[in-house]
Amino acid sequence: MKQVLIHMKPEAYDFLVKKNFAFDYDSEFNDEIDVIVNDVNYKDGNHPDMNGIWQDPDIQLCDYYGINYDQVNCIEAI
């Protein structure tokens, strides 16, 4: 299974603890929090669940995990 690395702002700490996400700090980037999650299949606007709405894949991933996209710095495949 493919995984992704989500680089998050330090303000996400309480949420990550509450939801039992495994994470680590990246002190090189001002205590940025790194979270690794399994990737999810992207549902484009043609998918029946999307009703013709096209969504950014990164936002869709965050929505799937309940992560506030405003607390994300970057998402990358690993």
JSON list of N, CA and C in Angstrom, two decimals:
[
{"chain": "A", "resi": 1, "resn": "MET", "atom": "N", "xyz": [0.84, -1.18, 0.00]},
{"chain": "A", "resi": 1, "resn": "MET", "atom": "CA", "xyz": [0.00, 0.00, 0.00]},
{"chain": "A", "resi": 1, "resn": "MET", "atom": "C", "xyz": [0.89, 1.24, 0.00]},
{"chain": "A", "resi": 2, "resn": "LYS", "atom": "N", "xyz": [0.52, 2.21, -0.80]},
{"chain": "A", "resi": 2, "resn": "LYS", "atom": "CA", "xyz": [1.27, 3.46, -0.86]},
{"chain": "A", "resi": 2, "resn": "LYS", "atom": "C", "xyz": [0.98, 4.30, 0.37]},
{"chain": "A", "resi": 3, "resn": "GLN", "atom": "N", "xyz": [1.97, 5.06, 0.77]},
{"chain": "A", "resi": 3, "resn": "GLN", "atom": "CA", "xyz": [1.81, 5.95, 1.92]},
{"chain": "A", "resi": 3, "resn": "GLN", "atom": "C", "xyz": [2.18, 7.37, 1.52]},
{"chain": "A", "resi": 4, "resn": "VAL", "atom": "N", "xyz": [1.70, 8.31, 2.31]},
{"chain": "A", "resi": 4, "resn": "VAL", "atom": "CA", "xyz": [2.02, 9.71, 2.10]},
{"chain": "A", "resi": 4, "resn": "VAL", "atom": "C", "xyz": [2.51, 10.31, 3.41]},
{"chain": "A", "resi": 5, "resn": "LEU", "atom": "N", "xyz": [3.37, 11.30, 3.27]},
{"chain": "A", "resi": 5, "resn": "LEU", "atom": "CA", "xyz": [3.90, 12.03, 4.41]},
{"chain": "A", "resi": 5, "resn": "LEU", "atom": "C", "xyz": [3.23, 13.40, 4.44]},
{"chain": "A", "resi": 6, "resn": "ILE", "atom": "N", "xyz": [2.58, 13.70, 5.54]},
{"chain": "A", "resi": 6, "resn": "ILE", "atom": "CA", "xyz": [1.92, 14.99, 5.70]},
{"chain": "A", "resi": 6, "resn": "ILE", "atom": "C", "xyz": [2.74, 15.82, 6.68]},
{"chain": "A", "resi": 7, "resn": "HIS", "atom": "N", "xyz": [3.23, 16.94, 6.21]},
{"chain": "A", "resi": 7, "resn": "HIS", "atom": "CA", "xyz": [3.98, 17.87, 7.05]},
{"chain": "A", "resi": 7, "resn": "HIS", "atom": "C", "xyz": [2.96, 18.87, 7.62]},
{"chain": "A", "resi": 8, "resn": "MET", "atom": "N", "xyz": [2.86, 18.92, 8.94]},
{"chain": "A", "resi": 8, "resn": "MET", "atom": "CA", "xyz": [1.82, 19.73, 9.57]},
{"chain": "A", "resi": 8, "resn": "MET", "atom": "C", "xyz": [2.41, 20.79, 10.49]},
{"chain": "A", "resi": 9, "resn": "LYS", "atom": "N", "xyz": [1.62, 21.82, 10.71]},
{"chain": "A", "resi": 9, "resn": "LYS", "atom": "CA", "xyz": [1.99, 22.89, 11.63]},
{"chain": "A", "resi": 9, "resn": "LYS", "atom": "C", "xyz": [1.94, 22.37, 13.07]},
{"chain": "A", "resi": 10, "resn": "PRO", "atom": "N", "xyz": [2.73, 22.93, 13.97]},
{"chain": "A", "resi": 10, "resn": "PRO", "atom": "CA", "xyz": [2.74, 22.48, 15.37]},
{"chain": "A", "resi": 10, "resn": "PRO", "atom": "C", "xyz": [1.36, 22.57, 16.04]},
{"chain": "A", "resi": 11, "resn": "GLU", "atom": "N", "xyz": [0.52, 23.46, 15.57]},
{"chain": "A", "resi": 11, "resn": "GLU", "atom": "CA", "xyz": [-0.82, 23.61, 16.16]},
{"chain": "A", "resi": 11, "resn": "GLU", "atom": "C", "xyz": [-1.69, 22.37, 16.00]},
{"chain": "A", "resi": 12, "resn": "ALA", "atom": "N", "xyz": [-1.30, 21.44, 15.15]},
{"chain": "A", "resi": 12, "resn": "ALA", "atom": "CA", "xyz": [-2.07, 20.21, 14.94]},
{"chain": "A", "resi": 12, "resn": "ALA", "atom": "C", "xyz": [-1.84, 19.18, 16.04]},
{"chain": "A", "resi": 13, "resn": "TYR", "atom": "N", "xyz": [-0.93, 19.45, 16.95]},
{"chain": "A", "resi": 13, "resn": "TYR", "atom": "CA", "xyz": [-0.54, 18.47, 17.97]},
{"chain": "A", "resi": 13, "resn": "TYR", "atom": "C", "xyz": [-1.74, 17.90, 18.74]},
{"chain": "A", "resi": 14, "resn": "ASP", "atom": "N", "xyz": [-2.58, 18.74, 19.30]},
{"chain": "A", "resi": 14, "resn": "ASP", "atom": "CA", "xyz": [-3.70, 18.25, 20.13]},
{"chain": "A", "resi": 14, "resn": "ASP", "atom": "C", "xyz": [-4.62, 17.33, 19.33]},
{"chain": "A", "resi": 15, "resn": "PHE", "atom": "N", "xyz": [-4.92, 17.72, 18.10]},
{"chain": "A", "resi": 15, "resn": "PHE", "atom": "CA", "xyz": [-5.78, 16.89, 17.25]},
{"chain": "A", "resi": 15, "resn": "PHE", "atom": "C", "xyz": [-5.14, 15.53, 17.01]},
{"chain": "A", "resi": 16, "resn": "LEU", "atom": "N", "xyz": [-3.86, 15.52, 16.68]},
{"chain": "A", "resi": 16, "resn": "LEU", "atom": "CA", "xyz": [-3.17, 14.26, 16.38]},
{"chain": "A", "resi": 16, "resn": "LEU", "atom": "C", "xyz": [-3.14, 13.33, 17.58]},
{"chain": "A", "resi": 17, "resn": "VAL", "atom": "N", "xyz": [-2.92, 13.89, 18.77]},
{"chain": "A", "resi": 17, "resn": "VAL", "atom": "CA", "xyz": [-2.92, 13.08, 19.98]},
{"chain": "A", "resi": 17, "resn": "VAL", "atom": "C", "xyz": [-4.32, 12.54, 20.24]},
{"chain": "A", "resi": 18, "resn": "LYS", "atom": "N", "xyz": [-5.32, 13.39, 20.14]},
{"chain": "A", "resi": 18, "resn": "LYS", "atom": "CA", "xyz": [-6.71, 12.99, 20.40]},
{"chain": "A", "resi": 18, "resn": "LYS", "atom": "C", "xyz": [-7.15, 11.87, 19.46]},
{"chain": "A", "resi": 19, "resn": "LYS", "atom": "N", "xyz": [-6.71, 11.93, 18.21]},
{"chain": "A", "resi": 19, "resn": "LYS", "atom": "CA", "xyz": [-7.12, 10.93, 17.21]},
{"chain": "A", "resi": 19, "resn": "LYS", "atom": "C", "xyz": [-6.14, 9.76, 17.08]},
{"chain": "A", "resi": 20, "resn": "ASN", "atom": "N", "xyz": [-5.14, 9.72, 17.96]},
{"chain": "A", "resi": 20, "resn": "ASN", "atom": "CA", "xyz": [-4.17, 8.62, 18.01]},
{"chain": "A", "resi": 20, "resn": "ASN", "atom": "C", "xyz": [-3.35, 8.43, 16.73]},
{"chain": "A", "resi": 21, "resn": "PHE", "atom": "N", "xyz": [-3.01, 9.53, 16.07]},
{"chain": "A", "resi": 21, "resn": "PHE", "atom": "CA", "xyz": [-2.12, 9.45, 14.92]},
{"chain": "A", "resi": 21, "resn": "PHE", "atom": "C", "xyz": [-0.69, 9.25, 15.42]},
{"chain": "A", "resi": 22, "resn": "ALA", "atom": "N", "xyz": [0.07, 8.43, 14.74]},
{"chain": "A", "resi": 22, "resn": "ALA", "atom": "CA", "xyz": [1.50, 8.31, 15.01]},
{"chain": "A", "resi": 22, "resn": "ALA", "atom": "C", "xyz": [2.19, 9.46, 14.28]},
{"chain": "A", "resi": 23, "resn": "PHE", "atom": "N", "xyz": [3.05, 10.18, 14.97]},
{"chain": "A", "resi": 23, "resn": "PHE", "atom": "CA", "xyz": [3.72, 11.32, 14.34]},
{"chain": "A", "resi": 23, "resn": "PHE", "atom": "C", "xyz": [5.09, 11.53, 14.96]},
{"chain": "A", "resi": 24, "resn": "ASP", "atom": "N", "xyz": [5.86, 12.37, 14.31]},
{"chain": "A", "resi": 24, "resn": "ASP", "atom": "CA", "xyz": [7.20, 12.71, 14.78]},
{"chain": "A", "resi": 24, "resn": "ASP", "atom": "C", "xyz": [7.44, 14.18, 14.50]},
{"chain": "A", "resi": 25, "resn": "TYR", "atom": "N", "xyz": [8.36, 14.77, 15.23]},
{"chain": "A", "resi": 25, "resn": "TYR", "atom": "CA", "xyz": [8.72, 16.17, 15.01]},
{"chain": "A", "resi": 25, "resn": "TYR", "atom": "C", "xyz": [9.88, 16.28, 14.05]},
{"chain": "A", "resi": 26, "resn": "ASP", "atom": "N", "xyz": [9.85, 17.28, 13.22]},
{"chain": "A", "resi": 26, "resn": "ASP", "atom": "CA", "xyz": [10.95, 17.59, 12.32]},
{"chain": "A", "resi": 26, "resn": "ASP", "atom": "C", "xyz": [11.54, 18.92, 12.78]},
{"chain": "A", "resi": 27, "resn": "SER", "atom": "N", "xyz": [12.51, 18.86, 13.68]},
{"chain": "A", "resi": 27, "resn": "SER", "atom": "CA", "xyz": [13.07, 20.07, 14.28]},
{"chain": "A", "resi": 27, "resn": "SER", "atom": "C", "xyz": [13.79, 20.94, 13.27]},
{"chain": "A", "resi": 28, "resn": "GLU", "atom": "N", "xyz": [14.15, 20.38, 12.14]},
{"chain": "A", "resi": 28, "resn": "GLU", "atom": "CA", "xyz": [14.81, 21.17, 11.09]},
{"chain": "A", "resi": 28, "resn": "GLU", "atom": "C", "xyz": [13.88, 22.26, 10.55]},
{"chain": "A", "resi": 29, "resn": "PHE", "atom": "N", "xyz": [12.58, 22.02, 10.64]},
{"chain": "A", "resi": 29, "resn": "PHE", "atom": "CA", "xyz": [11.60, 22.96, 10.10]},
{"chain": "A", "resi": 29, "resn": "PHE", "atom": "C", "xyz": [10.68, 23.49, 11.20]},
{"chain": "A", "resi": 30, "resn": "ASN", "atom": "N", "xyz": [11.24, 24.13, 12.21]},
{"chain": "A", "resi": 30, "resn": "ASN", "atom": "CA", "xyz": [10.48, 24.81, 13.27]},
{"chain": "A", "resi": 30, "resn": "ASN", "atom": "C", "xyz": [9.46, 23.91, 13.95]},
{"chain": "A", "resi": 31, "resn": "ASP", "atom": "N", "xyz": [9.90, 22.73, 14.33]},
{"chain": "A", "resi": 31, "resn": "ASP", "atom": "CA", "xyz": [9.04, 21.78, 15.04]},
{"chain": "A", "resi": 31, "resn": "ASP", "atom": "C", "xyz": [7.81, 21.36, 14.23]},
{"chain": "A", "resi": 32, "resn": "GLU", "atom": "N", "xyz": [7.94, 21.34, 12.93]},
{"chain": "A", "resi": 32, "resn": "GLU", "atom": "CA", "xyz": [6.88, 20.82, 12.07]},
{"chain": "A", "resi": 32, "resn": "GLU", "atom": "C", "xyz": [6.60, 19.38, 12.47]},
{"chain": "A", "resi": 33, "resn": "ILE", "atom": "N", "xyz": [5.36, 18.96, 12.37]},
{"chain": "A", "resi": 33, "resn": "ILE", "atom": "CA", "xyz": [4.97, 17.61, 12.73]},
{"chain": "A", "resi": 33, "resn": "ILE", "atom": "C", "xyz": [4.80, 16.79, 11.46]},
{"chain": "A", "resi": 34, "resn": "ASP", "atom": "N", "xyz": [5.40, 15.62, 11.43]},
{"chain": "A", "resi": 34, "resn": "ASP", "atom": "CA", "xyz": [5.30, 14.73, 10.28]},
{"chain": "A", "resi": 34, "resn": "ASP", "atom": "C", "xyz": [4.42, 13.54, 10.62]},
{"chain": "A", "resi": 35, "resn": "VAL", "atom": "N", "xyz": [3.43, 13.31, 9.76]},
{"chain": "A", "resi": 35, "resn": "VAL", "atom": "CA", "xyz": [2.48, 12.22, 9.94]},
{"chain": "A", "resi": 35, "resn": "VAL", "atom": "C", "xyz": [2.51, 11.36, 8.68]},
{"chain": "A", "resi": 36, "resn": "ILE", "atom": "N", "xyz": [2.62, 10.06, 8.84]},
{"chain": "A", "resi": 36, "resn": "ILE", "atom": "CA", "xyz": [2.57, 9.14, 7.70]},
{"chain": "A", "resi": 36, "resn": "ILE", "atom": "C", "xyz": [1.24, 8.39, 7.77]},
{"chain": "A", "resi": 37, "resn": "VAL", "atom": "N", "xyz": [0.51, 8.43, 6.66]},
{"chain": "A", "resi": 37, "resn": "VAL", "atom": "CA", "xyz": [-0.77, 7.72, 6.56]},
{"chain": "A", "resi": 37, "resn": "VAL", "atom": "C", "xyz": [-0.81, 6.94, 5.25]},
{"chain": "A", "resi": 38, "resn": "ASN", "atom": "N", "xyz": [-1.69, 5.97, 5.18]},
{"chain": "A", "resi": 38, "resn": "ASN", "atom": "CA", "xyz": [-1.90, 5.26, 3.93]},
{"chain": "A", "resi": 38, "resn": "ASN", "atom": "C", "xyz": [-2.61, 6.17, 2.95]},
{"chain": "A", "resi": 39, "resn": "ASP", "atom": "N", "xyz": [-2.20, 6.10, 1.69]},
{"chain": "A", "resi": 39, "resn": "ASP", "atom": "CA", "xyz": [-2.84, 6.89, 0.66]},
{"chain": "A", "resi": 39, "resn": "ASP", "atom": "C", "xyz": [-4.25, 6.33, 0.43]},
{"chain": "A", "resi": 40, "resn": "VAL", "atom": "N", "xyz": [-5.12, 7.15, -0.09]},
{"chain": "A", "resi": 40, "resn": "VAL", "atom": "CA", "xyz": [-6.48, 6.72, -0.43]},
{"chain": "A", "resi": 40, "resn": "VAL", "atom": "C", "xyz": [-6.69, 6.91, -1.92]},
{"chain": "A", "resi": 41, "resn": "ASN", "atom": "N", "xyz": [-7.59, 6.13, -2.48]},
{"chain": "A", "resi": 41, "resn": "ASN", "atom": "CA", "xyz": [-7.90, 6.26, -3.89]},
{"chain": "A", "resi": 41, "resn": "ASN", "atom": "C", "xyz": [-8.62, 7.58, -4.13]},
{"chain": "A", "resi": 42, "resn": "TYR", "atom": "N", "xyz": [-8.14, 8.33, -5.10]},
{"chain": "A", "resi": 42, "resn": "TYR", "atom": "CA", "xyz": [-8.74, 9.62, -5.43]},
{"chain": "A", "resi": 42, "resn": "TYR", "atom": "C", "xyz": [-10.05, 9.40, -6.17]},
{"chain": "A", "resi": 43, "resn": "LYS", "atom": "N", "xyz": [-11.07, 10.13, -5.76]},
{"chain": "A", "resi": 43, "resn": "LYS", "atom": "CA", "xyz": [-12.37, 10.10, -6.43]},
{"chain": "A", "resi": 43, "resn": "LYS", "atom": "C", "xyz": [-12.50, 11.39, -7.23]},
{"chain": "A", "resi": 44, "resn": "ASP", "atom": "N", "xyz": [-12.43, 11.27, -8.56]},
{"chain": "A", "resi": 44, "resn": "ASP", "atom": "CA", "xyz": [-12.56, 12.47, -9.39]},
{"chain": "A", "resi": 44, "resn": "ASP", "atom": "C", "xyz": [-14.03, 12.85, -9.54]},
{"chain": "A", "resi": 45, "resn": "GLY", "atom": "N", "xyz": [-14.28, 13.91, -10.24]},
{"chain": "A", "resi": 45, "resn": "GLY", "atom": "CA", "xyz": [-15.64, 14.42, -10.38]},
{"chain": "A", "resi": 45, "resn": "GLY", "atom": "C", "xyz": [-16.59, 13.47, -11.09]},
{"chain": "A", "resi": 46, "resn": "ASN", "atom": "N", "xyz": [-16.05, 12.49, -11.82]},
{"chain": "A", "resi": 46, "resn": "ASN", "atom": "CA", "xyz": [-16.89, 11.51, -12.50]},
{"chain": "A", "resi": 46, "resn": "ASN", "atom": "C", "xyz": [-17.33, 10.37, -11.58]},
{"chain": "A", "resi": 47, "resn": "HIS", "atom": "N", "xyz": [-16.74, 10.27, -10.41]},
{"chain": "A", "resi": 47, "resn": "HIS", "atom": "CA", "xyz": [-17.11, 9.21, -9.46]},
{"chain": "A", "resi": 47, "resn": "HIS", "atom": "C", "xyz": [-18.51, 9.50, -8.94]},
{"chain": "A", "resi": 48, "resn": "PRO", "atom": "N", "xyz": [-19.35, 8.47, -8.82]},
{"chain": "A", "resi": 48, "resn": "PRO", "atom": "CA", "xyz": [-20.74, 8.69, -8.36]},
{"chain": "A", "resi": 48, "resn": "PRO", "atom": "C", "xyz": [-20.86, 9.39, -7.01]},
{"chain": "A", "resi": 49, "resn": "ASP", "atom": "N", "xyz": [-19.89, 9.19, -6.12]},
{"chain": "A", "resi": 49, "resn": "ASP", "atom": "CA", "xyz": [-19.94, 9.83, -4.80]},
{"chain": "A", "resi": 49, "resn": "ASP", "atom": "C", "xyz": [-19.68, 11.34, -4.88]},
{"chain": "A", "resi": 50, "resn": "MET", "atom": "N", "xyz": [-19.07, 11.81, -5.98]},
{"chain": "A", "resi": 50, "resn": "MET", "atom": "CA", "xyz": [-18.63, 13.20, -6.06]},
{"chain": "A", "resi": 50, "resn": "MET", "atom": "C", "xyz": [-19.63, 14.13, -6.75]},
{"chain": "A", "resi": 51, "resn": "ASN", "atom": "N", "xyz": [-20.66, 13.57, -7.37]},
{"chain": "A", "resi": 51, "resn": "ASN", "atom": "CA", "xyz": [-21.72, 14.39, -8.00]},
{"chain": "A", "resi": 51, "resn": "ASN", "atom": "C", "xyz": [-21.17, 15.47, -8.92]},
{"chain": "A", "resi": 52, "resn": "GLY", "atom": "N", "xyz": [-20.15, 15.14, -9.69]},
{"chain": "A", "resi": 52, "resn": "GLY", "atom": "CA", "xyz": [-19.59, 16.09, -10.65]},
{"chain": "A", "resi": 52, "resn": "GLY", "atom": "C", "xyz": [-18.67, 17.13, -10.04]},
{"chain": "A", "resi": 53, "resn": "ILE", "atom": "N", "xyz": [-18.37, 17.02, -8.76]},
{"chain": "A", "resi": 53, "resn": "ILE", "atom": "CA", "xyz": [-17.50, 17.99, -8.09]},
{"chain": "A", "resi": 53, "resn": "ILE", "atom": "C", "xyz": [-16.06, 17.45, -8.11]},
{"chain": "A", "resi": 54, "resn": "TRP", "atom": "N", "xyz": [-15.16, 18.28, -8.62]},
{"chain": "A", "resi": 54, "resn": "TRP", "atom": "CA", "xyz": [-13.74, 17.93, -8.65]},
{"chain": "A", "resi": 54, "resn": "TRP", "atom": "C", "xyz": [-13.07, 18.57, -7.44]},
{"chain": "A", "resi": 55, "resn": "GLN", "atom": "N", "xyz": [-12.30, 17.78, -6.72]},
{"chain": "A", "resi": 55, "resn": "GLN", "atom": "CA", "xyz": [-11.68, 18.25, -5.49]},
{"chain": "A", "resi": 55, "resn": "GLN", "atom": "C", "xyz": [-10.17, 18.02, -5.56]},
{"chain": "A", "resi": 56, "resn": "ASP", "atom": "N", "xyz": [-9.42, 18.91, -4.96]},
{"chain": "A", "resi": 56, "resn": "ASP", "atom": "CA", "xyz": [-7.97, 18.75, -4.88]},
{"chain": "A", "resi": 56, "resn": "ASP", "atom": "C", "xyz": [-7.67, 17.43, -4.17]},
{"chain": "A", "resi": 57, "resn": "PRO", "atom": "N", "xyz": [-6.77, 16.60, -4.73]},
{"chain": "A", "resi": 57, "resn": "PRO", "atom": "CA", "xyz": [-6.46, 15.31, -4.10]},
{"chain": "A", "resi": 57, "resn": "PRO", "atom": "C", "xyz": [-5.94, 15.45, -2.66]},
{"chain": "A", "resi": 58, "resn": "ASP", "atom": "N", "xyz": [-5.16, 16.49, -2.38]},
{"chain": "A", "resi": 58, "resn": "ASP", "atom": "CA", "xyz": [-4.63, 16.68, -1.03]},
{"chain": "A", "resi": 58, "resn": "ASP", "atom": "C", "xyz": [-5.75, 17.00, -0.04]},
{"chain": "A", "resi": 59, "resn": "ILE", "atom": "N", "xyz": [-6.69, 17.81, -0.46]},
{"chain": "A", "resi": 59, "resn": "ILE", "atom": "CA", "xyz": [-7.83, 18.14, 0.41]},
{"chain": "A", "resi": 59, "resn": "ILE", "atom": "C", "xyz": [-8.68, 16.90, 0.64]},
{"chain": "A", "resi": 60, "resn": "GLN", "atom": "N", "xyz": [-8.88, 16.12, -0.41]},
{"chain": "A", "resi": 60, "resn": "GLN", "atom": "CA", "xyz": [-9.67, 14.89, -0.29]},
{"chain": "A", "resi": 60, "resn": "GLN", "atom": "C", "xyz": [-9.02, 13.92, 0.69]},
{"chain": "A", "resi": 61, "resn": "LEU", "atom": "N", "xyz": [-7.69, 13.81, 0.64]},
{"chain": "A", "resi": 61, "resn": "LEU", "atom": "CA", "xyz": [-6.96, 12.95, 1.57]},
{"chain": "A", "resi": 61, "resn": "LEU", "atom": "C", "xyz": [-7.15, 13.42, 3.00]},
{"chain": "A", "resi": 62, "resn": "CYS", "atom": "N", "xyz": [-7.01, 14.72, 3.22]},
{"chain": "A", "resi": 62, "resn": "CYS", "atom": "CA", "xyz": [-7.18, 15.27, 4.57]},
{"chain": "A", "resi": 62, "resn": "CYS", "atom": "C", "xyz": [-8.60, 15.08, 5.07]},
{"chain": "A", "resi": 63, "resn": "ASP", "atom": "N", "xyz": [-9.57, 15.30, 4.21]},
{"chain": "A", "resi": 63, "resn": "ASP", "atom": "CA", "xyz": [-10.97, 15.09, 4.59]},
{"chain": "A", "resi": 63, "resn": "ASP", "atom": "C", "xyz": [-11.20, 13.64, 5.01]},
{"chain": "A", "resi": 64, "resn": "TYR", "atom": "N", "xyz": [-10.60, 12.71, 4.29]},
{"chain": "A", "resi": 64, "resn": "TYR", "atom": "CA", "xyz": [-10.75, 11.28, 4.61]},
{"chain": "A", "resi": 64, "resn": "TYR", "atom": "C", "xyz": [-10.28, 10.99, 6.03]},
{"chain": "A", "resi": 65, "resn": "TYR", "atom": "N", "xyz": [-9.17, 11.61, 6.43]},
{"chain": "A", "resi": 65, "resn": "TYR", "atom": "CA", "xyz": [-8.61, 11.36, 7.76]},
{"chain": "A", "resi": 65, "resn": "TYR", "atom": "C", "xyz": [-9.09, 12.36, 8.81]},
{"chain": "A", "resi": 66, "resn": "GLY", "atom": "N", "xyz": [-9.93, 13.31, 8.42]},
{"chain": "A", "resi": 66, "resn": "GLY", "atom": "CA", "xyz": [-10.43, 14.29, 9.37]},
{"chain": "A", "resi": 66, "resn": "GLY", "atom": "C", "xyz": [-9.41, 15.35, 9.74]},
{"chain": "A", "resi": 67, "resn": "ILE", "atom": "N", "xyz": [-8.40, 15.52, 8.91]},
{"chain": "A", "resi": 67, "resn": "ILE", "atom": "CA", "xyz": [-7.32, 16.48, 9.17]},
{"chain": "A", "resi": 67, "resn": "ILE", "atom": "C", "xyz": [-7.72, 17.84, 8.61]},
{"chain": "A", "resi": 68, "resn": "ASN", "atom": "N", "xyz": [-7.50, 18.88, 9.40]},
{"chain": "A", "resi": 68, "resn": "ASN", "atom": "CA", "xyz": [-7.76, 20.25, 8.97]},
{"chain": "A", "resi": 68, "resn": "ASN", "atom": "C", "xyz": [-6.69, 20.65, 7.95]},
{"chain": "A", "resi": 69, "resn": "TYR", "atom": "N", "xyz": [-7.09, 20.85, 6.71]},
{"chain": "A", "resi": 69, "resn": "TYR", "atom": "CA", "xyz": [-6.14, 21.18, 5.64]},
{"chain": "A", "resi": 69, "resn": "TYR", "atom": "C", "xyz": [-5.39, 22.48, 5.91]},
{"chain": "A", "resi": 70, "resn": "ASP", "atom": "N", "xyz": [-5.98, 23.37, 6.68]},
{"chain": "A", "resi": 70, "resn": "ASP", "atom": "CA", "xyz": [-5.32, 24.64, 7.01]},
{"chain": "A", "resi": 70, "resn": "ASP", "atom": "C", "xyz": [-4.10, 24.43, 7.93]},
{"chain": "A", "resi": 71, "resn": "GLN", "atom": "N", "xyz": [-3.99, 23.24, 8.52]},
{"chain": "A", "resi": 71, "resn": "GLN", "atom": "CA", "xyz": [-2.84, 22.96, 9.39]},
{"chain": "A", "resi": 71, "resn": "GLN", "atom": "C", "xyz": [-1.76, 22.15, 8.66]},
{"chain": "A", "resi": 72, "resn": "VAL", "atom": "N", "xyz": [-1.93, 22.00, 7.36]},
{"chain": "A", "resi": 72, "resn": "VAL", "atom": "CA", "xyz": [-0.99, 21.23, 6.55]},
{"chain": "A", "resi": 72, "resn": "VAL", "atom": "C", "xyz": [-0.03, 22.18, 5.83]},
{"chain": "A", "resi": 73, "resn": "ASN", "atom": "N", "xyz": [1.25, 21.87, 5.90]},
{"chain": "A", "resi": 73, "resn": "ASN", "atom": "CA", "xyz": [2.26, 22.63, 5.16]},
{"chain": "A", "resi": 73, "resn": "ASN", "atom": "C", "xyz": [2.51, 22.03, 3.79]},
{"chain": "A", "resi": 74, "resn": "CYS", "atom": "N", "xyz": [2.56, 20.70, 3.74]},
{"chain": "A", "resi": 74, "resn": "CYS", "atom": "CA", "xyz": [2.91, 20.01, 2.49]},
{"chain": "A", "resi": 74, "resn": "CYS", "atom": "C", "xyz": [2.53, 18.54, 2.61]},
{"chain": "A", "resi": 75, "resn": "ILE", "atom": "N", "xyz": [2.20, 17.94, 1.48]},
{"chain": "A", "resi": 75, "resn": "ILE", "atom": "CA", "xyz": [1.93, 16.50, 1.42]},
{"chain": "A", "resi": 75, "resn": "ILE", "atom": "C", "xyz": [2.77, 15.91, 0.30]},
{"chain": "A", "resi": 76, "resn": "GLU", "atom": "N", "xyz": [3.44, 14.79, 0.60]},
{"chain": "A", "resi": 76, "resn": "GLU", "atom": "CA", "xyz": [4.26, 14.17, -0.43]},
{"chain": "A", "resi": 76, "resn": "GLU", "atom": "C", "xyz": [4.15, 12.64, -0.38]},
{"chain": "A", "resi": 77, "resn": "ALA", "atom": "N", "xyz": [4.26, 12.03, -1.54]},
{"chain": "A", "resi": 77, "resn": "ALA", "atom": "CA", "xyz": [4.26, 10.58, -1.63]},
{"chain": "A", "resi": 77, "resn": "ALA", "atom": "C", "xyz": [5.58, 10.04, -1.11]},
{"chain": "A", "resi": 78, "resn": "ILE", "atom": "N", "xyz": [5.52, 8.89, -0.46]},
{"chain": "A", "resi": 78, "resn": "ILE", "atom": "CA", "xyz": [6.77, 8.25, -0.01]},
{"chain": "A", "resi": 78, "resn": "ILE", "atom": "C", "xyz": [6.82, 6.82, -0.51]}
]
